[in-house]
XYZ file of C-alpha atoms in Angstrom:
614
model
C -1.479 49.591 21.406
C 1.498 50.590 23.556
C 5.130 51.370 22.941
C 8.097 50.425 25.116
C 9.119 53.206 27.455
C 12.778 52.611 26.713
C 14.538 53.771 23.578
C 15.018 50.276 22.209
C 12.855 49.188 19.321
C 11.062 45.908 19.985
C 9.004 43.555 17.892
C 5.334 43.681 18.833
C 2.636 41.230 17.793
C 0.304 43.044 15.386
C -2.296 40.273 15.268
C -0.979 38.327 12.279
C 1.343 35.860 14.036
C -1.251 33.093 14.032
C -1.656 33.428 10.292
C 2.107 33.540 9.733
C 2.603 30.247 11.574
C -0.218 28.620 9.636
C 1.302 29.776 6.367
C 4.695 28.399 7.363
C 3.191 25.024 8.299
C 1.714 24.786 4.830
C 5.178 25.190 3.283
C 6.855 22.548 5.468
C 6.389 19.630 3.060
C 6.704 20.367 -0.633
C 7.834 17.043 -2.157
C 5.186 15.183 -4.164
C 6.031 11.916 -2.369
C 4.007 13.153 0.593
C 0.883 12.836 -1.526
C 1.340 9.067 -1.146
C 3.293 8.899 2.108
C 2.232 9.685 5.670
C 4.546 11.016 8.368
C 4.485 9.044 11.617
C 5.035 10.367 15.109
C 7.805 8.570 17.024
C 8.679 8.486 20.695
C 12.123 9.751 19.811
C 11.430 13.168 18.285
C 14.809 13.090 16.520
C 13.760 9.993 14.577
C 11.146 10.498 11.847
C 9.267 7.741 9.989
C 7.136 7.643 6.857
C 4.535 5.017 5.880
C 3.495 4.139 2.350
C -0.227 4.704 1.890
C -0.449 1.662 -0.426
C 1.552 -1.188 1.147
C 1.912 0.313 4.661
C 5.710 -0.195 4.625
C 7.570 2.063 7.051
C 10.704 3.984 6.040
C 13.098 6.435 7.626
C 12.136 10.043 6.948
C 15.049 12.014 8.366
C 15.682 15.287 6.602
C 19.288 14.229 6.061
C 18.110 11.158 4.116
C 16.073 13.147 1.609
C 13.112 11.653 -0.242
C 14.801 9.751 -3.085
C 14.387 6.373 -1.392
C 10.695 7.074 -0.858
C 10.264 7.990 -4.506
C 12.034 4.784 -5.614
C 9.695 2.696 -3.491
C 6.608 4.355 -4.927
C 7.830 3.552 -8.442
C 8.014 -0.207 -7.678
C 5.302 -0.572 -5.015
C 3.268 -3.657 -5.971
C 0.115 -2.504 -4.193
C 0.113 0.880 -5.794
C -2.802 1.192 -8.171
C -3.095 3.458 -11.179
C -3.194 7.173 -10.513
C -6.508 8.536 -9.374
C -7.633 10.241 -12.553
C -10.516 11.941 -10.738
C -8.109 14.751 -9.871
C -6.957 15.150 -13.469
C -8.474 16.758 -16.511
C -7.177 16.856 -20.077
C -6.245 20.327 -21.179
C -5.652 21.107 -24.848
C -3.230 24.003 -25.305
C -1.674 25.397 -28.486
C 2.050 24.852 -28.872
C 4.503 27.370 -30.275
C 3.870 26.014 -33.746
C 0.127 26.345 -33.409
C -0.452 22.579 -33.114
C -2.501 21.663 -30.021
C -1.129 19.135 -27.553
C -2.601 17.273 -24.575
C -1.449 18.147 -21.074
C -2.403 16.683 -17.713
C -3.810 19.208 -15.284
C -4.174 18.432 -11.578
C -6.635 20.422 -9.535
C -4.852 22.334 -6.753
C -7.255 23.395 -3.991
C -4.705 25.730 -2.383
C -4.034 27.598 -5.624
C -7.765 27.856 -6.247
C -8.317 29.367 -2.789
C -5.429 31.762 -3.434
C -7.015 32.825 -6.727
C -10.322 33.458 -4.941
C -8.516 35.642 -2.386
C -7.004 37.651 -5.241
C -10.443 37.967 -6.840
C -12.002 39.248 -3.611
C -9.193 41.693 -2.799
C -8.457 43.184 -6.229
C -12.114 43.247 -7.261
C -13.216 44.938 -4.002
C -15.820 42.191 -3.503
C -17.498 41.302 -0.249
C -16.344 38.082 1.441
C -19.999 37.050 1.344
C -19.633 36.684 -2.439
C -18.232 33.149 -1.966
C -21.563 32.113 -0.432
C -23.693 33.419 -3.286
C -25.424 30.649 -5.268
C -24.240 32.093 -8.594
C -20.596 32.115 -7.453
C -20.848 28.524 -6.249
C -22.544 27.511 -9.496
C -19.703 29.103 -11.467
C -17.106 27.251 -9.378
C -18.948 23.946 -9.784
C -18.741 24.345 -13.558
C -15.144 25.545 -13.791
C -13.683 23.404 -10.969
C -15.964 20.469 -10.078
C -13.522 19.328 -7.361
C -13.593 22.631 -5.529
C -15.202 22.495 -2.072
C -17.349 25.492 -1.191
C -16.033 27.806 1.518
C -17.770 30.250 3.839
C -17.146 33.981 4.100
C -15.264 33.398 7.346
C -12.906 30.965 5.620
C -12.449 33.438 2.751
C -11.510 36.206 5.219
C -9.086 33.857 6.983
C -7.523 32.932 3.634
C -6.930 36.626 2.870
C -5.227 37.138 6.230
C -3.011 34.073 5.675
C -2.210 35.230 2.132
C -1.231 38.662 3.481
C 0.965 37.160 6.214
C 2.727 34.999 3.629
C 3.236 37.736 1.049
C 4.704 40.277 3.445
C 7.628 37.929 4.126
C 8.789 38.296 0.518
C 11.557 40.899 0.365
C 13.279 41.808 -2.863
C 17.014 42.226 -2.278
C 17.761 43.253 -5.859
C 18.491 46.854 -6.806
C 14.972 47.493 -8.089
C 12.792 50.412 -7.065
C 9.529 49.272 -5.473
C 6.509 51.161 -4.186
C 4.487 49.272 -1.605
C 1.907 50.031 1.072
C 3.202 48.222 4.158
C 0.732 49.468 6.763
C -2.787 50.888 6.720
C -4.244 51.405 10.160
C -6.468 53.895 11.952
C -4.885 56.083 14.608
C -6.497 56.487 17.993
C -6.650 59.679 19.989
C -4.754 61.704 20.912
C -3.810 62.525 17.318
C -0.577 64.223 18.261
C 2.901 64.097 16.748
C 4.207 61.676 19.362
C 1.423 59.174 18.648
C 2.112 59.332 14.891
C 5.853 58.903 15.460
C 5.265 55.897 17.724
C 3.031 54.270 15.118
C 5.698 54.769 12.422
C 8.447 53.347 14.637
C 6.255 50.342 15.468
C 5.624 49.676 11.772
C 9.312 49.934 10.864
C 10.264 47.665 13.761
C 7.755 44.990 12.772
C 9.094 44.984 9.222
C 12.690 44.835 10.484
C 13.724 48.026 8.680
C 13.980 50.355 11.669
C 17.762 50.606 11.149
C 17.609 50.938 7.368
C 15.759 54.248 6.984
C 17.691 56.849 4.988
C 15.069 59.586 4.778
C 11.357 60.276 5.139
C 9.311 62.317 2.645
C 6.509 64.434 4.116
C 4.320 67.334 3.097
C 4.741 70.773 4.619
C 2.238 70.555 7.472
C 3.693 72.096 10.634
C 2.933 69.080 12.812
C 5.176 66.965 10.588
C 8.223 68.955 11.726
C 7.499 68.060 15.343
C 6.861 64.440 14.407
C 10.207 64.286 12.570
C 11.964 65.578 15.691
C 10.417 62.722 17.679
C 11.569 60.218 15.063
C 15.095 61.614 15.047
C 15.365 61.201 18.806
C 14.251 57.588 18.572
C 16.660 56.767 15.746
C 19.577 58.611 17.348
C 19.193 56.416 20.414
C 19.673 53.361 18.198
C 22.376 54.918 16.012
C 20.189 54.352 12.977
C 20.440 57.787 11.366
C 23.056 59.384 9.101
C 24.807 62.677 9.815
C 22.777 63.168 12.978
C 19.590 63.514 10.900
C 20.758 66.457 8.786
C 19.287 64.885 5.636
C 16.512 62.876 7.268
C 13.471 64.930 6.206
C 12.607 65.528 2.546
C 9.734 67.898 1.833
C 7.163 66.887 -0.774
C 8.142 68.710 -3.963
C 4.719 68.273 -5.585
C 3.102 69.882 -2.548
C 5.480 72.840 -2.719
C 4.754 73.293 -6.436
C 1.071 73.232 -5.596
C 1.512 76.028 -3.046
C 3.542 78.119 -5.503
C 1.053 77.857 -8.367
C -2.028 78.377 -6.176
C -0.442 81.571 -4.849
C -0.274 82.897 -8.402
C -3.699 81.622 -9.439
C -5.344 83.643 -6.681
C -4.758 86.647 -8.928
C -6.084 84.968 -12.077
C -9.669 85.381 -13.333
C -12.038 82.569 -14.245
C -13.531 83.464 -17.650
C -14.868 80.242 -19.162
C -18.241 78.479 -18.918
C -20.054 76.095 -21.346
C -23.145 74.005 -21.811
C -21.922 70.494 -22.398
C -24.250 68.690 -24.787
C -24.896 71.489 -27.290
C -21.221 72.351 -27.314
C -20.105 68.818 -28.251
C -22.775 68.581 -30.960
C -21.389 71.717 -32.601
C -17.789 70.471 -32.248
C -18.653 67.132 -33.838
C -21.003 68.126 -36.640
C -19.650 71.536 -37.649
C -15.932 71.232 -36.907
C -15.417 67.430 -37.069
C -13.333 67.437 -33.897
C -12.601 64.422 -31.738
C -15.066 65.034 -28.912
C -13.552 62.310 -26.742
C -11.139 65.057 -25.713
C -13.313 66.539 -23.000
C -13.454 70.096 -21.834
C -12.226 70.285 -18.254
C -13.976 72.133 -15.467
C -11.921 73.971 -12.910
C -11.590 72.456 -9.427
C -10.687 74.979 -6.753
C -8.575 72.517 -4.719
C -6.503 71.353 -7.701
C -4.449 73.891 -9.561
C -3.669 71.446 -12.349
C -7.361 71.348 -13.243
C -6.968 75.003 -14.278
C -4.204 74.063 -16.696
C -6.224 71.150 -18.121
C -9.265 73.411 -18.489
C -7.274 76.011 -20.428
C -5.565 73.390 -22.583
C -8.839 71.795 -23.671
C -10.426 75.232 -24.183
C -7.659 76.179 -26.606
C -8.290 72.945 -28.504
C -11.956 73.978 -28.894
C -11.219 77.677 -29.524
C -12.922 77.794 -32.927
C -16.015 76.058 -31.577
C -16.240 78.466 -28.668
C -15.908 81.473 -31.000
C -18.553 80.031 -33.340
C -20.938 79.440 -30.468
C -20.255 82.862 -28.979
C -21.426 84.526 -32.183
C -24.727 82.603 -32.315
C -25.824 81.918 -28.751
C -26.985 85.010 -26.861
C -26.754 83.170 -23.522
C -23.084 82.450 -24.152
C -22.087 85.826 -25.628
C -21.296 87.315 -22.228
C -18.662 84.593 -21.754
C -17.120 84.852 -25.230
C -13.450 85.856 -25.309
C -11.873 88.488 -27.496
C -8.794 87.772 -29.595
C -6.634 89.519 -27.002
C -8.105 87.369 -24.237
C -7.521 84.194 -26.241
C -3.914 85.273 -26.720
C -3.517 85.738 -22.976
C -5.113 82.344 -22.328
C -2.615 80.693 -24.684
C 0.345 82.445 -22.989
C -0.944 81.602 -19.525
C -1.502 77.960 -20.514
C 2.033 77.678 -21.861
C 3.343 79.176 -18.624
C 1.404 76.665 -16.477
C 2.500 73.747 -18.647
C 6.023 73.957 -17.215
C 4.655 73.464 -13.695
C 2.297 70.730 -14.853
C 5.078 68.747 -16.547
C 7.399 69.105 -13.560
C 4.624 68.008 -11.187
C 3.974 64.918 -13.309
C 7.672 64.002 -13.142
C 7.874 64.643 -9.403
C 4.779 62.533 -8.751
C 6.134 59.319 -10.247
C 6.284 56.279 -7.987
C 7.459 53.423 -10.215
C 10.586 55.137 -11.536
C 13.394 57.117 -9.952
C 12.542 60.746 -9.244
C 15.322 61.962 -6.927
C 17.726 62.334 -9.848
C 15.150 64.489 -11.684
C 14.539 66.884 -8.818
C 17.354 69.322 -9.603
C 16.382 69.677 -13.244
C 12.699 70.175 -12.379
C 13.397 72.864 -9.793
C 15.785 74.602 -12.174
C 13.109 74.709 -14.893
C 10.644 76.267 -12.453
C 13.231 78.766 -11.214
C 14.255 79.709 -14.744
C 10.703 80.175 -16.051
C 9.863 82.448 -13.111
C 12.958 84.597 -13.739
C 12.363 84.779 -17.484
C 8.632 85.518 -17.186
C 8.950 88.337 -14.680
C 11.428 90.026 -17.039
C 9.422 89.162 -20.166
C 7.041 91.206 -22.307
C 3.799 89.851 -20.824
C 2.911 92.426 -18.216
C -0.393 90.762 -17.269
C 1.600 87.871 -15.781
C 4.034 89.996 -13.768
C 1.973 90.483 -10.555
C 1.148 86.763 -10.439
C 4.730 85.649 -11.086
C 6.104 87.952 -8.378
C 3.779 86.318 -5.867
C 4.990 82.908 -7.021
C 8.624 83.988 -6.742
C 8.148 84.927 -3.103
C 6.726 81.497 -2.343
C 9.457 79.820 -4.394
C 12.206 81.623 -2.495
C 10.671 80.556 0.793
C 11.260 76.877 -0.019
C 13.885 76.699 -2.754
C 16.180 79.720 -2.510
C 18.797 77.082 -1.775
C 18.070 73.880 -3.649
C 17.684 70.797 -1.459
C 21.210 69.572 -0.815
C 20.379 65.894 -0.522
C 18.427 65.832 -3.804
C 20.999 67.929 -5.653
C 23.533 65.251 -4.700
C 21.233 62.694 -6.338
C 21.489 64.547 -9.655
C 25.284 64.321 -9.519
C 25.088 60.561 -8.890
C 23.019 60.018 -12.019
C 25.653 58.774 -14.543
C 23.906 60.688 -17.331
C 24.246 64.051 -15.555
C 27.257 64.133 -13.234
C 28.766 67.347 -11.989
C 28.645 69.194 -15.318
C 24.865 69.266 -15.164
C 24.727 70.975 -11.786
C 27.533 73.382 -12.671
C 25.816 74.548 -15.841
C 22.388 75.129 -14.342
C 23.733 76.994 -11.344
C 25.704 79.146 -13.781
C 22.531 80.088 -15.677
C 20.972 81.317 -12.411
C 23.820 82.652 -10.283
C 26.484 83.445 -12.891
C 29.917 83.963 -11.239
C 28.600 82.878 -7.839
C 27.585 79.441 -9.098
C 30.823 77.788 -7.932
C 29.913 78.546 -4.303
C 26.648 76.598 -4.572
C 28.352 73.719 -6.354
C 31.024 73.447 -3.674
C 28.374 73.334 -0.933
C 26.690 70.392 -2.657
C 30.006 68.591 -3.141
C 31.010 69.093 0.489
C 27.761 67.507 1.675
C 28.178 64.658 -0.795
C 31.650 63.982 0.631
C 30.205 64.128 4.144
C 27.616 61.501 3.262
C 30.240 59.375 1.562
C 32.417 59.501 4.647
C 29.493 58.206 6.737
C 29.159 55.208 4.425
C 32.879 54.510 4.595
C 32.701 54.495 8.377
C 29.886 51.963 8.243
C 31.766 49.729 5.853
C 33.163 46.467 7.207
C 36.071 46.500 4.789
C 39.551 46.952 6.295
C 41.561 47.382 3.126
C 44.106 50.156 3.090
C 42.547 51.848 0.079
C 39.223 52.187 1.828
C 40.937 53.414 4.975
C 42.520 56.196 2.972
C 39.230 57.142 1.341
C 37.541 57.472 4.724
C 39.342 60.789 5.257
C 36.897 63.614 4.410
C 39.681 65.830 3.160
C 40.682 63.225 0.580
C 38.397 64.154 -2.323
C 40.038 62.120 -5.081
C 38.145 58.879 -4.496
C 34.729 60.519 -4.689
C 35.474 63.059 -7.392
C 37.290 60.642 -9.704
C 34.466 58.129 -9.545
C 31.949 60.849 -10.341
C 33.930 61.948 -13.390
C 34.174 58.523 -15.005
C 31.808 57.525 -17.808
C 30.633 61.123 -18.119
C 27.889 61.645 -20.668
C 27.201 64.784 -22.637
C 23.600 64.398 -23.741
C 20.450 62.753 -22.540
C 17.362 61.845 -24.548
C 14.278 62.408 -22.378
C 11.837 63.342 -25.102
C 8.826 65.644 -24.895
C 8.811 69.099 -23.393
C 11.042 68.030 -20.515
C 14.091 67.765 -22.807
C 17.444 69.435 -22.299
C 17.926 72.980 -23.489
C 20.029 73.744 -26.561
C 22.233 75.959 -24.401
C 23.169 73.041 -22.176
C 24.035 70.859 -25.174
C 26.180 73.672 -26.560
C 27.834 74.042 -23.142
C 28.766 70.352 -23.107
C 30.079 70.457 -26.648
C 32.306 73.382 -25.705
C 33.527 71.720 -22.488
C 36.568 69.506 -22.314
C 34.697 66.402 -21.153
C 34.393 63.320 -23.278
C 31.519 63.089 -25.731
C 29.594 59.899 -25.260
C 26.066 59.186 -26.503
C 23.570 58.333 -23.749
C 20.496 56.190 -23.874
C 17.790 55.567 -21.329
C 19.370 53.404 -18.654
C 18.426 51.821 -15.357
C 20.368 54.058 -12.989
C 20.136 51.674 -10.039
C 21.323 48.819 -12.230
C 24.271 50.984 -13.312
C 25.362 51.450 -9.702
C 24.697 47.803 -8.899
C 27.198 46.823 -11.577
C 29.611 49.472 -10.294
C 29.424 48.209 -6.703
C 32.487 45.991 -7.126
C 34.687 48.973 -7.937
C 32.923 51.632 -5.852
C 31.394 49.773 -2.940
C 30.492 52.609 -0.561
C 29.684 55.112 -3.303
C 27.317 52.648 -4.975
C 25.483 52.092 -1.687
C 25.213 55.845 -1.210
C 23.880 56.241 -4.758
C 21.334 53.466 -4.197
C 19.930 55.143 -1.095
C 19.983 58.679 -2.510
C 18.385 57.797 -5.831
C 15.602 55.801 -4.170
C 14.321 58.824 -2.211
C 10.733 59.659 -3.247
C 10.474 63.410 -3.783
C 6.707 63.607 -3.346
C 4.014 62.091 -1.148
C 1.565 61.704 -4.039
C 1.913 57.909 -4.086
C 1.312 57.573 -0.354
C -1.530 60.115 -0.408
C -3.271 58.050 -3.077
C -3.580 55.193 -0.581
C -6.110 57.229 1.401
C -8.388 57.535 -1.624
C -8.831 53.763 -1.451
C -10.857 54.066 1.761
C -14.287 54.381 0.191
C -13.487 51.496 -2.167
C -12.403 49.181 0.642
C -14.999 50.161 3.266
C -18.168 49.781 1.202
C -21.729 49.107 2.412
C -21.008 45.411 1.837
C -17.761 45.650 3.812
C -18.830 47.959 6.596
C -17.983 45.590 9.468
C -14.394 44.640 8.603
C -11.956 44.485 11.481
C -8.930 46.854 11.374
C -6.425 44.069 10.672
C -8.638 42.777 7.835
C -8.768 46.258 6.319
C -4.974 46.458 6.511
C -4.584 43.045 4.862
C -7.018 43.938 2.067
C -5.433 47.346 1.323
C -1.861 46.035 1.381
C -2.653 42.903 -0.641
C -4.499 44.947 -3.256
C -1.457 47.204 -3.638
C 0.943 44.245 -3.833
C -1.205 42.398 -6.368
C -1.442 45.477 -8.565
C 2.349 45.678 -8.503
C 2.396 42.101 -9.811
C 0.052 42.993 -12.669
C -3.388 42.350 -11.190
C -5.209 45.564 -12.097
C -8.869 46.457 -12.403
C -7.975 49.542 -14.423
C -7.241 47.668 -17.655
C -9.255 49.135 -20.496
C -10.353 52.231 -18.591
C -8.627 54.553 -21.054
C -11.140 53.542 -23.722
C -14.108 54.679 -21.615
C -15.873 57.766 -22.861
C -15.490 59.671 -19.594
C -12.032 58.381 -18.679
C -9.803 60.950 -16.996
C -6.095 61.430 -17.514
C -3.961 59.558 -14.998
C -2.325 62.783 -13.853
C -5.473 64.881 -13.596
C -5.604 64.579 -9.816
C -1.975 64.470 -8.764
C -2.003 67.898 -7.081
C -3.338 68.158 -3.561
């Protein structure tokens, strides 16, 4: 695969064009009259004809004429016999009132093939499954009119289905998470090669001039790769503010580094024997043993928190066992140690909750970044000054790592908090005040100045020529931005759980001069969509800012699919087939096709967030 030597981005065939054209040919005739009419080829290509399959009468079939005259003929055609009932079955379905009614059902071969493609992709089945005698027997019973297909046809159907589905673009203001490319890189595995592959992908999807930011982890080679991307996008004028806000660092990855730095100083003091332990918990203490004890995993800091949390739940069982089992007595904890475990677990819970919020992929997270970072910053400051001296050395190590990344909160994501209509500027002002006291106004002004800079970029891109917009394009004119941010201000937000607002912040809002207005959970993007008529440029800025993913957890999870896609029964798939299968599986899951339904009831089911840390 090669890239153009020039700076221009070009569309390159990625091997799916033949399947795209086939998919488009299938959509060319959708009217039911073509089930009983045949198109005829004419010498004059501008003149189209259609012939009735029953009486062989020829009609004009120009697109401008429509198909109404063909439908009228079919209704009165004397040679037309009764409908072929071989393609119909009688389906009895319950009505709304519970009374069954009879409905005609026509077998659709295309829909059946599409359903088989979904079955193969979402179920991780081999294409050879369609050739198995038991599969064909099942299809002969459920759909007698279905014609058996080979594994090669099944693979071709999946490729056509993928080519068709990737043309569907949602233009509504709805947040979507999709895998759009899954391909192996070829050597050399350098930053330039990765950047070229990303640019190629964006160009093929037609979004190379619509990229606001890119979220990456903190690997050093990513910084070089981002520089390559910036140069490519600058050449095409497809980057805001000369790339000042282009790169967003994965917040979940940074949290992981911070906590692991502290955990290096923590001791591992817990070990159990599984079966005997659960027997004691069930029979002697009548506990719900479906809540499993967690074992620590050295590469996942959150496993330490989950281990401590479940250990505290089983504290009485562990004490009981420690008094009676000589093999376990050396691991038994004293009351003082249990107290320290409880304090340490409560301390880690803040980081665990923030990581869970940061790792979301189906809801907005950019607007939650500022609050999450503030909670981490505040708990570090409070703990190092607190009465628990055993935590002090660990917390100081974590503070050093925190200051390395977040001594100045990310400007672009702090702007996103201001653009959340439930927070606005008051939120940022208050939390900076709790950290920096009288110097808080300096940090707030820096964020506002960058927000105005971004807004000015959007005004410059706007096609509107009205005088009001021309005035607002001046960076020094702050009224348009600030007034729109102050409207519909809200004083309280109901988030529930341990991630709720502090009482101090609610008191601060009650004491402030802003309007009191009760807030409910709202769709923030929908709010700005409805506000786009009044605040055109600001709403577009809010849409792009709020849609920024603040972690790479969702994209990293795509790589865990490898062993499920490339199985012993799928070991010879071509690269483009692997890409089609991975992308289609992700898209189908987004539509509700999931193989995970019911997994939470399994005895050994794990929490969804148990593996979100790297």
